[in-house]
mmCIF file of C-alpha atoms in Angstrom:
data_model
loop_
_atom_site.group_PDB
_atom_site.id
_atom_site.type_symbol
_atom_site.label_atom_id
_atom_site.label_comp_id
_atom_site.label_asym_id
_atom_site.label_seq_id
_atom_site.Cartn_x
_atom_site.Cartn_y
_atom_site.Cartn_z
ATOM 1 C CA UNK A 1 109.091 111.261 93.088
ATOM 2 C CA UNK A 2 106.053 109.144 93.899
ATOM 3 C CA UNK A 3 102.816 109.574 92.049
ATOM 4 C CA UNK A 4 99.319 108.207 92.366
ATOM 5 C CA UNK A 5 99.188 108.004 96.159
ATOM 6 C CA UNK A 6 98.780 110.332 99.068
ATOM 7 C CA UNK A 7 101.774 110.127 101.352
ATOM 8 C CA UNK A 8 101.233 111.249 104.866
ATOM 9 C CA UNK A 9 102.046 109.813 108.209
ATOM 10 C CA UNK A 10 99.387 107.155 108.231
ATOM 11 C CA UNK A 11 99.564 103.970 110.211
ATOM 12 C CA UNK A 12 102.335 101.466 110.652
ATOM 13 C CA UNK A 13 102.328 98.077 112.248
ATOM 14 C CA UNK A 14 103.868 98.615 115.676
ATOM 15 C CA UNK A 15 107.649 98.552 115.342
ATOM 16 C CA UNK A 16 109.105 95.549 117.081
ATOM 17 C CA UNK A 17 112.453 94.984 118.681
ATOM 18 C CA UNK A 18 114.977 93.580 116.230
ATOM 19 C CA UNK A 19 116.336 90.141 116.921
ATOM 20 C CA UNK A 20 120.077 89.769 117.082
ATOM 21 C CA UNK A 21 119.720 87.057 114.398
ATOM 22 C CA UNK A 22 117.534 88.289 111.536
ATOM 23 C CA UNK A 23 117.981 84.986 109.717
ATOM 24 C CA UNK A 24 118.875 84.242 106.127
ATOM 25 C CA UNK A 25 122.335 85.807 106.313
ATOM 26 C CA UNK A 26 123.172 89.269 105.102
ATOM 27 C CA UNK A 27 124.596 91.106 102.122
ATOM 28 C CA UNK A 28 126.694 94.224 102.456
ATOM 29 C CA UNK A 29 125.283 97.445 101.015
ATOM 30 C CA UNK A 30 128.560 97.930 99.195
ATOM 31 C CA UNK A 31 127.719 95.281 96.616
ATOM 32 C CA UNK A 32 129.042 95.403 93.065
ATOM 33 C CA UNK A 33 127.407 98.037 90.920
ATOM 34 C CA UNK A 34 127.521 95.873 87.820
ATOM 35 C CA UNK A 35 125.402 93.116 89.364
ATOM 36 C CA UNK A 36 122.547 94.130 87.120
ATOM 37 C CA UNK A 37 119.748 93.073 87.482
ATOM 38 C CA UNK A 38 103.358 105.253 93.046
ATOM 39 C CA UNK A 39 101.492 102.061 93.128
ATOM 40 C CA UNK A 40 100.899 100.019 90.015
ATOM 41 C CA UNK A 41 97.299 99.385 89.142
ATOM 42 C CA UNK A 42 96.102 95.846 89.730
ATOM 43 C CA UNK A 43 95.018 95.094 86.182
ATOM 44 C CA UNK A 44 96.475 91.594 85.989
ATOM 45 C CA UNK A 45 94.445 88.408 85.769
ATOM 46 C CA UNK A 46 95.061 84.724 86.365
ATOM 47 C CA UNK A 47 95.804 84.419 82.640
ATOM 48 C CA UNK A 48 99.530 84.981 82.436
ATOM 49 C CA UNK A 49 99.151 86.451 78.948
ATOM 50 C CA UNK A 50 101.925 87.649 76.652
ATOM 51 C CA UNK A 51 105.048 89.607 77.382
ATOM 52 C CA UNK A 52 104.613 93.228 78.341
ATOM 53 C CA UNK A 53 105.924 95.764 75.875
ATOM 54 C CA UNK A 54 108.905 97.937 76.732
ATOM 55 C CA UNK A 55 106.543 100.927 76.779
ATOM 56 C CA UNK A 56 104.373 99.337 79.475
ATOM 57 C CA UNK A 57 107.367 98.566 81.661
ATOM 58 C CA UNK A 58 108.785 102.055 81.085
ATOM 59 C CA UNK A 59 105.455 103.532 82.229
ATOM 60 C CA UNK A 60 105.480 101.311 85.301
ATOM 61 C CA UNK A 61 109.057 102.401 86.088
ATOM 62 C CA UNK A 62 107.894 106.005 86.299
ATOM 63 C CA UNK A 63 105.569 105.251 89.206
ATOM 64 C CA UNK A 64 108.415 104.842 91.726
ATOM 65 C CA UNK A 65 110.129 107.827 90.085
ATOM 66 C CA UNK A 66 112.751 105.981 88.004
ATOM 67 C CA UNK A 67 113.906 107.009 84.535
ATOM 68 C CA UNK A 68 114.364 103.586 82.862
ATOM 69 C CA UNK A 69 116.793 105.128 80.373
ATOM 70 C CA UNK A 70 119.068 106.422 83.147
ATOM 71 C CA UNK A 71 118.372 104.434 86.314
ATOM 72 C CA UNK A 72 120.513 105.177 89.374
ATOM 73 C CA UNK A 73 123.385 102.892 90.295
ATOM 74 C CA UNK A 74 122.403 100.252 92.874
ATOM 75 C CA UNK A 75 123.211 100.867 96.519
ATOM 76 C CA UNK A 76 123.112 97.120 97.130
ATOM 77 C CA UNK A 77 122.222 93.927 95.273
ATOM 78 C CA UNK A 78 121.012 90.513 96.379
ATOM 79 C CA UNK A 79 120.025 87.322 94.570
ATOM 80 C CA UNK A 80 116.640 86.001 95.709
ATOM 81 C CA UNK A 81 115.117 82.562 95.095
ATOM 82 C CA UNK A 82 112.032 82.671 92.881
ATOM 83 C CA UNK A 83 109.629 80.523 90.855
ATOM 84 C CA UNK A 84 109.027 80.967 87.129
ATOM 85 C CA UNK A 85 105.693 80.589 85.318
ATOM 86 C CA UNK A 86 106.302 76.860 84.755
ATOM 87 C CA UNK A 87 106.795 76.261 88.472
ATOM 88 C CA UNK A 88 110.544 75.773 88.089
ATOM 89 C CA UNK A 89 113.019 77.509 90.427
ATOM 90 C CA UNK A 90 114.728 80.620 89.119
ATOM 91 C CA UNK A 91 116.493 83.668 90.526
ATOM 92 C CA UNK A 92 115.506 87.303 90.976
ATOM 93 C CA UNK A 93 118.284 89.866 91.037
ATOM 94 C CA UNK A 94 117.062 92.604 93.381
ATOM 95 C CA UNK A 95 118.804 95.978 93.273
ATOM 96 C CA UNK A 96 118.145 98.571 95.959
ATOM 97 C CA UNK A 97 118.409 101.851 94.069
ATOM 98 C CA UNK A 98 117.528 104.424 96.709
ATOM 99 C CA UNK A 99 116.793 104.842 100.411
ATOM 100 C CA UNK A 100 115.557 108.423 100.647
ATOM 101 C CA UNK A 101 114.146 110.366 103.579
ATOM 102 C CA UNK A 102 111.013 112.416 102.897
ATOM 103 C CA UNK A 103 110.189 114.258 106.121
ATOM 104 C CA UNK A 104 108.953 111.580 108.533
ATOM 105 C CA UNK A 105 109.036 108.840 105.896
ATOM 106 C CA UNK A 106 111.677 106.661 104.269
ATOM 107 C CA UNK A 107 111.141 105.705 100.605
ATOM 108 C CA UNK A 108 112.977 102.698 99.199
ATOM 109 C CA UNK A 109 113.187 102.033 95.455
ATOM 110 C CA UNK A 110 113.946 98.565 94.083
ATOM 111 C CA UNK A 111 114.568 96.876 90.737
ATOM 112 C CA UNK A 112 113.689 93.205 90.170
ATOM 113 C CA UNK A 113 115.225 91.290 87.241
ATOM 114 C CA UNK A 114 114.370 87.604 86.697
ATOM 115 C CA UNK A 115 117.104 85.354 85.324
ATOM 116 C CA UNK A 116 116.913 84.536 81.625
ATOM 117 C CA UNK A 117 114.790 81.474 80.884
ATOM 118 C CA UNK A 118 111.726 80.082 79.145
ATOM 119 C CA UNK A 119 109.128 81.313 81.630
ATOM 120 C CA UNK A 120 106.334 83.689 80.657
ATOM 121 C CA UNK A 121 105.734 87.125 82.198
ATOM 122 C CA UNK A 122 104.024 87.026 85.568
ATOM 123 C CA UNK A 123 103.406 89.134 88.646
ATOM 124 C CA UNK A 124 105.999 89.645 91.355
ATOM 125 C CA UNK A 125 103.519 87.750 93.557
ATOM 126 C CA UNK A 126 104.053 84.611 91.460
ATOM 127 C CA UNK A 127 107.845 84.972 91.359
ATOM 128 C CA UNK A 128 107.705 85.001 95.161
ATOM 129 C CA UNK A 129 105.878 81.664 95.223
ATOM 130 C CA UNK A 130 102.429 83.277 95.516
ATOM 131 C CA UNK A 131 103.511 85.206 98.577
ATOM 132 C CA UNK A 132 102.904 88.859 99.340
ATOM 133 C CA UNK A 133 105.791 91.290 98.995
ATOM 134 C CA UNK A 134 106.405 92.713 102.456
ATOM 135 C CA UNK A 135 109.877 94.284 102.770
ATOM 136 C CA UNK A 136 111.113 95.496 106.147
ATOM 137 C CA UNK A 137 113.550 98.121 107.376
ATOM 138 C CA UNK A 138 115.566 97.356 110.500
ATOM 139 C CA UNK A 139 116.930 100.250 112.521
ATOM 140 C CA UNK A 140 119.947 98.454 113.945
ATOM 141 C CA UNK A 141 120.919 101.493 116.011
ATOM 142 C CA UNK A 142 117.724 101.388 118.053
ATOM 143 C CA UNK A 143 116.863 97.706 117.431
ATOM 144 C CA UNK A 144 113.525 98.491 115.799
ATOM 145 C CA UNK A 145 111.818 96.696 112.897
ATOM 146 C CA UNK A 146 109.632 98.775 110.578
ATOM 147 C CA UNK A 147 106.985 97.374 108.231
ATOM 148 C CA UNK A 148 105.553 99.266 105.258
ATOM 149 C CA UNK A 149 103.274 102.095 106.402
ATOM 150 C CA UNK A 150 99.701 102.666 105.300
ATOM 151 C CA UNK A 151 98.685 105.982 103.774
ATOM 152 C CA UNK A 152 96.376 108.260 105.692
ATOM 153 C CA UNK A 153 92.853 106.917 105.214
ATOM 154 C CA UNK A 154 94.113 104.050 103.042
ATOM 155 C CA UNK A 155 93.632 100.377 103.954
ATOM 156 C CA UNK A 156 96.564 99.092 101.898
ATOM 157 C CA UNK A 157 100.291 99.496 102.540
ATOM 158 C CA UNK A 158 102.172 102.136 100.544
ATOM 159 C CA UNK A 159 104.127 100.002 98.117
ATOM 160 C CA UNK A 160 104.002 98.984 94.470
ATOM 161 C CA UNK A 161 101.230 96.503 93.707
ATOM 162 C CA UNK A 162 102.862 93.075 93.498
ATOM 163 C CA UNK A 163 99.846 91.883 91.455
ATOM 164 C CA UNK A 164 100.006 94.755 88.980
ATOM 165 C CA UNK A 165 102.374 94.808 85.993
ATOM 166 C CA UNK A 166 103.737 91.471 84.759
ATOM 167 C CA UNK A 167 107.369 91.072 83.714
ATOM 168 C CA UNK A 168 109.324 88.251 82.137
ATOM 169 C CA UNK A 169 112.831 86.794 82.231
ATOM 170 C CA UNK A 170 115.454 89.484 81.688
ATOM 171 C CA UNK A 171 112.938 92.337 82.012
ATOM 172 C CA UNK A 172 113.393 94.990 84.686
ATOM 173 C CA UNK A 173 110.585 95.771 87.110
ATOM 174 C CA UNK A 174 110.780 98.824 89.396
ATOM 175 C CA UNK A 175 108.984 99.115 92.725
ATOM 176 C CA UNK A 176 108.852 101.328 95.807
ATOM 177 C CA UNK A 177 107.934 100.851 99.464
ATOM 178 C CA UNK A 178 107.393 103.496 102.153
ATOM 179 C CA UNK A 179 108.370 103.188 105.815
ATOM 180 C CA UNK A 180 108.453 105.374 108.898
ATOM 181 C CA UNK A 181 111.842 107.080 108.899
ATOM 182 C CA UNK A 182 114.216 106.268 111.740
ATOM 183 C CA UNK A 183 115.549 109.135 113.892
ATOM 184 C CA UNK A 184 117.758 111.702 112.167
ATOM 185 C CA UNK A 185 120.917 110.400 113.827
ATOM 186 C CA UNK A 186 120.471 107.002 112.140
ATOM 187 C CA UNK A 187 122.679 106.989 109.042
ATOM 188 C CA UNK A 188 122.198 103.411 107.827
ATOM 189 C CA UNK A 189 119.741 100.533 108.171
ATOM 190 C CA UNK A 190 119.319 96.864 107.290
ATOM 191 C CA UNK A 191 116.717 95.957 104.663
ATOM 192 C CA UNK A 192 114.890 92.645 104.334
ATOM 193 C CA UNK A 193 113.805 92.671 100.680
ATOM 194 C CA UNK A 194 112.033 89.324 100.193
ATOM 195 C CA UNK A 195 111.730 86.102 102.131
ATOM 196 C CA UNK A 196 114.534 83.632 101.545
ATOM 197 C CA UNK A 197 117.057 86.288 100.469
ATOM 198 C CA UNK A 198 119.929 87.671 102.508
ATOM 199 C CA UNK A 199 119.415 90.943 104.311
ATOM 200 C CA UNK A 200 121.033 94.080 102.902
ATOM 201 C CA UNK A 201 123.166 95.567 105.657
ATOM 202 C CA UNK A 202 124.616 99.037 106.199
ATOM 203 C CA UNK A 203 122.282 100.635 103.655
ATOM 204 C CA UNK A 204 123.048 104.392 103.705
ATOM 205 C CA UNK A 205 120.141 106.840 103.997
ATOM 206 C CA UNK A 206 119.998 109.954 101.840
#
């Protein structure tokens, strides 16, 4: 369950026709389950600061509706290239935990886990090389690409703030993103999670 935002059919960037080659390869949505790894408030600063407490990360996990003590099993998992706080390359394990229809919307829930290392906690924005987080859903049945929607009367996309809670190596960070739902007869989609990572294919919708 999402909290802290009004979800209605707001605006979406016009859906575009999907290319036959989405680029970056693909990962099947039947990935191994043991490949472990509401909008967060933008309270971070350029000072990377100390490591967040478990309580802070547990609170953040509740915003996309995840119980950190009993998280769901991943639908799919992909390894994404990332950058740690020292500027060195690292890896983010990204688990897709849920792809759930809510009326005319589709809510995706993710878990990001940086590889163990010496880096300090930082925003998702910094792990992504100071790039915005802009996942996409591809309706391969109708060859349509969907970007994250905007809430009714809201200027920002409906997804977890990628410059909100900081998380360090080995810590789990939960996030959600909201899209326009594909037609009811569409049973699975492809998901582009982050740039540079393989697409997640045949993701089942619930």
